[in-house]
Short mmCIF file of C-alpha atoms and ligand atoms in Angstrom, two decimals:
data_model
loop_
_atom_site.label_atom_id
_atom_site.label_comp_id
_atom_site.label_asym_id
_atom_site.label_seq_id
_atom_site.Cartn_x
_atom_site.Cartn_y
_atom_site.Cartn_z
CA UNK A 1 -0.05 0.07 -0.01
CA UNK A 2 2.78 2.45 1.01
CA UNK A 3 4.55 1.66 -2.23
CA UNK A 4 1.51 2.53 -3.98
CA UNK A 5 1.16 5.91 -2.22
CA UNK A 6 4.80 6.71 -2.42
CA UNK A 7 4.57 5.71 -6.22
CA UNK A 8 1.58 8.41 -6.59
CA UNK A 9 3.66 10.92 -4.49
CA UNK A 10 6.67 10.56 -6.94
CA UNK A 11 4.41 10.64 -9.81
CA UNK A 12 2.89 14.03 -8.75
CA UNK A 13 6.18 15.94 -8.95
CA UNK A 14 6.78 15.47 -12.75
CA UNK A 15 2.86 16.31 -13.04
CA UNK A 16 3.39 19.71 -11.34
CA UNK A 17 6.66 20.37 -13.45
CA UNK A 18 4.77 20.01 -16.71
CA UNK A 19 1.97 22.04 -15.65
CA UNK A 20 4.67 24.88 -14.79
CA UNK A 21 6.28 24.51 -18.06
CA UNK A 22 3.13 24.81 -19.74
CA UNK A 23 2.30 27.85 -18.23
CA UNK A 24 5.48 29.23 -19.09
CA UNK A 25 4.97 28.57 -22.71
CA UNK A 26 1.43 30.10 -22.53
CA UNK A 27 2.99 33.26 -20.97
CA UNK A 28 5.77 33.54 -23.51
CA UNK A 29 3.10 33.03 -26.05
CA UNK A 30 1.00 35.54 -24.75
CA UNK A 31 4.04 37.95 -24.73
CA UNK A 32 4.89 37.26 -28.26
CA UNK A 33 1.43 37.73 -29.48
CA UNK A 34 1.18 40.97 -27.55
CA UNK A 35 4.44 42.10 -29.00
CA UNK A 36 3.51 41.20 -32.45
CA UNK A 37 0.05 42.81 -31.96
CA UNK A 38 1.96 46.13 -30.80
CA UNK A 39 4.34 45.69 -33.67
CA UNK A 40 1.37 45.77 -36.01
CA UNK A 41 0.36 49.22 -34.69
CA UNK A 42 3.71 51.15 -34.67
CA UNK A 43 4.52 49.77 -31.08
CA UNK A 44 1.91 52.29 -29.83
CA UNK A 45 -0.21 50.85 -26.65
CA UNK A 46 -2.94 53.05 -27.32
CA UNK A 47 -3.14 52.16 -30.93
CA UNK A 48 -2.89 48.63 -30.01
CA UNK A 49 -5.67 48.75 -27.58
CA UNK A 50 -7.84 50.65 -29.83
CA UNK A 51 -7.33 47.93 -32.49
CA UNK A 52 -8.80 45.45 -30.01
CA UNK A 53 -12.02 47.47 -30.30
CA UNK A 54 -14.13 45.72 -33.09
CA UNK A 55 -16.04 48.51 -34.31
CA UNK A 56 -13.18 50.74 -35.22
CA UNK A 57 -10.61 48.04 -35.78
CA UNK A 58 -12.80 46.39 -38.34
CA UNK A 59 -13.40 49.90 -40.34
CA UNK A 60 -9.84 50.35 -40.60
CA UNK A 61 -8.63 46.92 -41.55
CA UNK A 62 -11.58 45.75 -43.38
CA UNK A 63 -11.89 48.73 -45.96
CA UNK A 64 -8.55 48.08 -47.78
CA UNK A 65 -9.61 44.24 -47.92
CA UNK A 66 -12.91 45.22 -49.38
CA UNK A 67 -11.11 46.89 -52.37
CA UNK A 68 -9.09 43.56 -52.96
CA UNK A 69 -12.11 41.49 -52.39
CA UNK A 70 -14.50 43.52 -54.71
CA UNK A 71 -11.42 43.45 -57.30
CA UNK A 72 -10.57 39.71 -57.15
CA UNK A 73 -14.17 38.86 -56.63
CA UNK A 74 -13.32 36.88 -53.31
CA UNK A 75 -15.93 36.03 -50.71
CA UNK A 76 -16.47 38.87 -48.27
CA UNK A 77 -15.18 38.37 -44.83
CA UNK A 78 -17.46 36.78 -42.34
CA UNK A 79 -16.75 39.18 -39.49
CA UNK A 80 -17.15 42.35 -41.29
CA UNK A 81 -18.85 45.19 -39.78
CA UNK A 82 -22.09 46.73 -41.16
CA UNK A 83 -20.36 49.77 -43.01
CA UNK A 84 -18.38 47.58 -45.07
CA UNK A 85 -21.40 45.42 -46.03
CA UNK A 86 -23.47 48.30 -46.86
CA UNK A 87 -20.60 49.70 -49.12
CA UNK A 88 -20.43 46.36 -50.67
CA UNK A 89 -24.07 46.28 -51.39
CA UNK A 90 -23.53 48.10 -54.58
CA UNK A 91 -21.28 45.33 -55.44
CA UNK A 92 -23.99 42.75 -54.84
CA UNK A 93 -26.36 44.29 -57.59
CA UNK A 94 -23.48 44.26 -59.93
CA UNK A 95 -22.94 40.75 -59.32
CA UNK A 96 -26.91 40.30 -59.62
CA UNK A 97 -26.86 42.13 -63.03
CA UNK A 98 -24.44 39.68 -64.51
CA UNK A 99 -26.90 37.23 -64.48
CA UNK A 100 -29.13 39.49 -66.01
CA UNK A 101 -26.75 40.73 -68.45
CA UNK A 102 -26.68 37.22 -70.43
CA UNK A 103 -30.48 37.15 -70.86
CA UNK A 104 -30.17 40.72 -72.05
CA UNK A 105 -27.57 39.77 -74.41
CA UNK A 106 -29.40 36.46 -75.26
CA UNK A 107 -32.01 38.41 -77.49
CA UNK A 108 -29.44 40.24 -79.53
CA UNK A 109 -27.62 36.84 -79.93
CA UNK A 110 -30.59 35.37 -81.29
CA UNK A 111 -31.29 38.34 -83.37
CA UNK A 112 -27.79 38.36 -84.70
CA UNK A 113 -28.42 34.68 -85.58
CA UNK A 114 -31.48 35.83 -87.39
CA UNK A 115 -29.72 38.66 -89.17
CA UNK A 116 -27.24 36.84 -90.96
CA UNK A 117 -30.34 34.60 -92.50
CA UNK A 118 -31.87 37.92 -93.29
CA UNK A 119 -28.60 39.14 -94.88
CA UNK A 120 -28.07 35.95 -96.56
CA UNK A 121 -31.46 36.19 -98.17
CA UNK A 122 -30.94 39.21 -100.17
CA UNK A 123 -27.80 38.07 -102.07
CA UNK A 124 -29.79 34.63 -103.01
CA UNK A 125 -32.43 37.02 -104.32
CA UNK A 126 -30.21 39.43 -105.89
CA UNK A 127 -28.61 36.65 -107.97
CA UNK A 128 -31.47 36.29 -110.39
CA UNK A 129 -31.57 39.96 -110.41
CA UNK A 130 -28.05 40.08 -111.60
CA UNK A 131 -27.79 43.00 -114.33
CA UNK A 132 -25.94 41.41 -117.31
CA UNK A 133 -26.39 44.91 -118.91
CA UNK A 134 -23.64 46.19 -116.79
CA UNK A 135 -20.21 46.43 -117.87
CA UNK A 136 -17.75 45.12 -115.25
CA UNK A 137 -15.32 47.75 -114.03
CA UNK A 138 -11.73 47.44 -115.06
CA UNK A 139 -12.53 44.35 -116.83
CA UNK A 140 -9.94 43.87 -119.60
CA UNK A 141 -10.02 42.29 -122.70
CA UNK A 142 -8.92 38.78 -122.42
CA UNK A 143 -5.99 36.97 -124.10
CA UNK A 144 -8.18 33.90 -125.13
CA UNK A 145 -11.95 34.01 -125.83
CA UNK A 146 -14.31 32.20 -123.59
CA UNK A 147 -15.49 28.83 -124.92
CA UNK A 148 -18.22 26.71 -123.29
CA UNK A 149 -19.54 23.81 -124.61
CA UNK A 150 -17.52 24.59 -127.80
CA UNK A 151 -19.40 27.62 -128.04
CA UNK A 152 -17.64 30.98 -128.11
CA UNK A 153 -19.21 33.41 -125.73
CA UNK A 154 -19.25 37.21 -126.47
CA UNK A 155 -21.38 39.44 -123.95
CA UNK A 156 -20.73 42.34 -121.64
CA UNK A 157 -19.28 39.81 -118.94
CA UNK A 158 -17.33 37.78 -121.64
CA UNK A 159 -15.42 40.04 -123.87
CA UNK A 160 -13.17 38.74 -126.77
CA UNK A 161 -9.65 39.56 -127.31
CA UNK A 162 -8.90 42.60 -129.41
CA UNK A 163 -7.02 40.32 -131.97
CA UNK A 164 -9.83 37.68 -132.20
CA UNK A 165 -10.78 37.95 -135.81
CA UNK A 166 -11.95 34.85 -137.23
CA UNK A 167 -13.91 36.21 -140.12
CA UNK A 168 -17.50 35.30 -140.88
CA UNK A 169 -18.16 31.72 -140.20
CA UNK A 170 -18.60 29.78 -143.33
CA UNK A 171 -20.55 26.92 -141.49
CA UNK A 172 -23.02 29.68 -140.31
CA UNK A 173 -23.06 30.89 -143.87
CA UNK A 174 -23.86 27.82 -145.43
CA UNK A 175 -26.72 27.32 -142.81
CA UNK A 176 -28.11 30.86 -143.50
CA UNK A 177 -28.20 30.23 -147.43
CA UNK A 178 -29.98 26.71 -146.65
CA UNK A 179 -32.52 28.69 -144.51
CA UNK A 180 -32.78 31.49 -146.98
CA UNK A 181 -33.71 28.96 -149.82
CA UNK A 182 -36.55 27.64 -147.58
CA UNK A 183 -37.82 30.97 -146.61
CA UNK A 184 -37.97 31.83 -150.31
CA UNK A 185 -40.36 29.27 -150.82
CA UNK A 186 -42.82 31.21 -148.45
CA UNK A 187 -42.04 34.29 -150.51
CA UNK A 188 -39.86 35.57 -147.72
CA UNK A 189 -36.40 36.95 -149.16
CA UNK A 190 -34.40 37.00 -146.23
CA UNK A 191 -30.60 38.82 -146.03
CA UNK A 192 -27.99 39.11 -143.50
CA UNK A 193 -27.31 42.79 -143.78
CA UNK A 194 -24.76 42.63 -141.02
CA UNK A 195 -22.55 39.54 -140.02
CA UNK A 196 -19.00 39.47 -139.07
CA UNK A 197 -17.43 42.78 -137.62
CA UNK A 198 -13.93 43.08 -136.20
CA UNK A 199 -12.73 45.12 -133.30
CA UNK A 200 -12.00 48.16 -135.36
CA UNK A 201 -15.32 48.02 -137.26
CA UNK A 202 -17.24 47.69 -133.93
CA UNK A 203 -15.22 50.78 -132.39
CA UNK A 204 -16.29 53.09 -135.24
CA UNK A 205 -19.87 51.94 -134.84
CA UNK A 206 -19.98 52.16 -130.95
CA UNK A 207 -18.51 55.52 -131.07
CA UNK A 208 -20.77 56.69 -133.39
CA UNK A 209 -23.89 55.79 -131.35
CA UNK A 210 -22.34 57.16 -128.31
CA UNK A 211 -21.87 60.36 -130.16
CA UNK A 212 -25.46 60.29 -131.27
CA UNK A 213 -27.52 58.90 -128.28
CA UNK A 214 -25.06 59.10 -125.36
CA UNK A 215 -23.24 56.12 -123.96
CA UNK A 216 -25.95 54.89 -121.44
CA UNK A 217 -28.33 54.60 -124.61
CA UNK A 218 -25.83 53.03 -126.82
CA UNK A 219 -24.95 50.41 -124.31
CA UNK A 220 -28.32 49.07 -124.56
CA UNK A 221 -28.20 48.33 -128.16
CA UNK A 222 -24.86 48.26 -129.25
CA UNK A 223 -21.90 46.32 -127.85
CA UNK A 224 -18.43 48.24 -126.94
CA UNK A 225 -15.51 47.05 -129.07
CA UNK A 226 -14.54 43.51 -127.89
CA UNK A 227 -17.80 42.79 -126.35
CA UNK A 228 -19.81 42.38 -129.72
CA UNK A 229 -21.16 38.80 -130.85
CA UNK A 230 -20.54 40.00 -134.22
CA UNK A 231 -16.80 39.68 -133.62
CA UNK A 232 -17.18 35.74 -133.49
CA UNK A 233 -18.42 35.64 -136.99
CA UNK A 234 -21.48 33.51 -135.91
CA UNK A 235 -23.85 36.35 -135.43
CA UNK A 236 -26.17 37.16 -138.37
CA UNK A 237 -28.54 40.42 -138.32
CA UNK A 238 -31.21 39.37 -140.60
CA UNK A 239 -33.82 41.21 -142.51
CA UNK A 240 -35.84 41.12 -145.79
CA UNK A 241 -34.80 42.36 -148.93
CA UNK A 242 -37.18 45.36 -149.83
CA UNK A 243 -37.91 45.87 -146.11
CA UNK A 244 -35.15 47.85 -145.18
CA UNK A 245 -37.39 50.10 -142.85
CA UNK A 246 -37.56 47.12 -140.60
CA UNK A 247 -34.00 46.17 -140.56
CA UNK A 248 -32.47 46.42 -136.96
CA UNK A 249 -35.91 47.49 -135.79
CA UNK A 250 -38.22 46.14 -133.34
CA UNK A 251 -40.98 46.29 -136.05
CA UNK A 252 -39.15 43.29 -137.64
CA UNK A 253 -40.35 40.81 -135.08
CA UNK A 254 -44.01 41.62 -136.46
CA UNK A 255 -43.51 41.10 -140.11
CA UNK A 256 -43.71 37.77 -141.96
CA UNK A 257 -40.16 37.57 -142.36
CA UNK A 258 -39.54 38.03 -138.54
CA UNK A 259 -42.03 35.52 -137.49
CA UNK A 260 -40.97 32.83 -139.84
CA UNK A 261 -37.44 33.32 -138.48
CA UNK A 262 -38.81 32.81 -134.96
CA UNK A 263 -40.40 29.64 -135.96
CA UNK A 264 -38.01 28.09 -138.14
CA UNK A 265 -34.26 29.31 -137.50
CA UNK A 266 -33.54 26.88 -134.77
CA UNK A 267 -33.84 24.15 -137.53
CA UNK A 268 -30.87 25.53 -139.22
CA UNK A 269 -28.81 26.05 -136.17
CA UNK A 270 -29.72 29.65 -135.33
CA UNK A 271 -31.04 31.09 -132.03
CA UNK A 272 -32.94 34.16 -131.27
CA UNK A 273 -30.05 35.58 -129.23
CA UNK A 274 -31.66 38.46 -127.44
CA UNK A 275 -35.31 37.49 -126.76
CA UNK A 276 -37.77 39.74 -125.31
CA UNK A 277 -37.77 40.25 -121.46
CA UNK A 278 -34.34 38.81 -121.08
CA UNK A 279 -32.13 41.96 -121.12
CA UNK A 280 -30.78 41.52 -117.71
CA UNK A 281 -29.48 37.98 -118.61
CA UNK A 282 -28.34 38.69 -122.10
CA UNK A 283 -27.10 42.23 -121.63
CA UNK A 284 -29.18 43.48 -124.50
CA UNK A 285 -32.53 44.38 -125.17
CA UNK A 286 -34.61 42.51 -127.40
CA UNK A 287 -33.53 42.34 -131.02
CA UNK A 288 -35.85 40.52 -133.37
CA UNK A 289 -33.17 40.58 -136.18
CA UNK A 290 -30.24 39.11 -134.32
CA UNK A 291 -29.35 35.51 -134.45
CA UNK A 292 -26.46 33.49 -133.49
CA UNK A 293 -25.38 30.13 -135.03
CA UNK A 294 -24.66 27.43 -132.48
CA UNK A 295 -25.42 24.41 -134.63
CA UNK A 296 -28.58 22.61 -135.26
CA UNK A 297 -28.58 20.35 -132.39
CA UNK A 298 -27.96 22.96 -129.56
CA UNK A 299 -30.32 25.53 -131.31
CA UNK A 300 -33.15 22.99 -131.40
CA UNK A 301 -32.47 22.31 -127.46
CA UNK A 302 -32.36 25.99 -126.63
CA UNK A 303 -35.43 26.71 -128.78
CA UNK A 304 -37.25 23.70 -126.98
CA UNK A 305 -36.17 24.92 -123.59
CA UNK A 306 -37.21 28.45 -124.22
CA UNK A 307 -34.00 29.77 -122.57
CA UNK A 308 -31.44 32.27 -123.44
CA UNK A 309 -27.99 31.05 -124.38
CA UNK A 310 -26.53 32.29 -121.21
CA UNK A 311 -28.97 30.17 -119.15
CA UNK A 312 -28.29 27.08 -121.43
CA UNK A 313 -24.53 27.34 -120.99
CA UNK A 314 -25.04 28.01 -117.31
CA UNK A 315 -23.31 31.42 -117.23
CA UNK A 316 -26.23 33.12 -115.67
ZN1 LIG B 401 -26.60 41.84 -134.27
#
């Protein structure tokens, strides 16, 4: 029993020793914390004591933190006093507006999604309205003619080289003579009063029309040099002998010869090149007298489909 008691007495001594050591550590730590606190306040005791007051200390210390938190978007300090919270309230509506902003941006975004559709539609509509009567700016005469499906193209969008001078097509001339022979049976004396014209000849003609009617009017019925289909040697201006008053005139289409050509020219390889109502496609007003040789097969196809050469070749 004694031994047990003495054992307890012996054990108490180290226990007290540890209590004293712990107290010493607490004192040292408290002193260190106090010293650190005073060091934060310029070693001034009053300032350090005032800093312990929650209301005033928070105002001083939190305000700079608020700027940082508002800039960095950090969560507000939990123990912040009322004044910083009130000053932060303006920031809360800002963050609240942010969710509102995307919905406000959504309608414009959807409108932007619709806008391209509306913008894409006009170009699609403008394509058929493409005006082939207008010469392209700065379009120079090419070194080679445009040939599609073995057809030499000559219009305001596809000019010919200035040096392109094939002369009148013998094949086209032969086809015309055969056609003329048949028309004579119906007492229609066809004549081709203008066929091949080279660049220089077209220039003289065009310049004369411009001087007479002005360029805007001349561009409707005459081609600028390099742009005339007559330079291909495959275009035939057709009239009737003895009916010169209808030559190169809209009235030719109402004559017996003009109507006969409309119904039969395709059988000889000729197509009415500038039909009525196709000025925006062909580039020229209706010319009842201007026929273009393309060969019997193609002429019959173009006639059956009732399209222009541009549409038939897919260049409009
Ligand atoms: Zn012509």
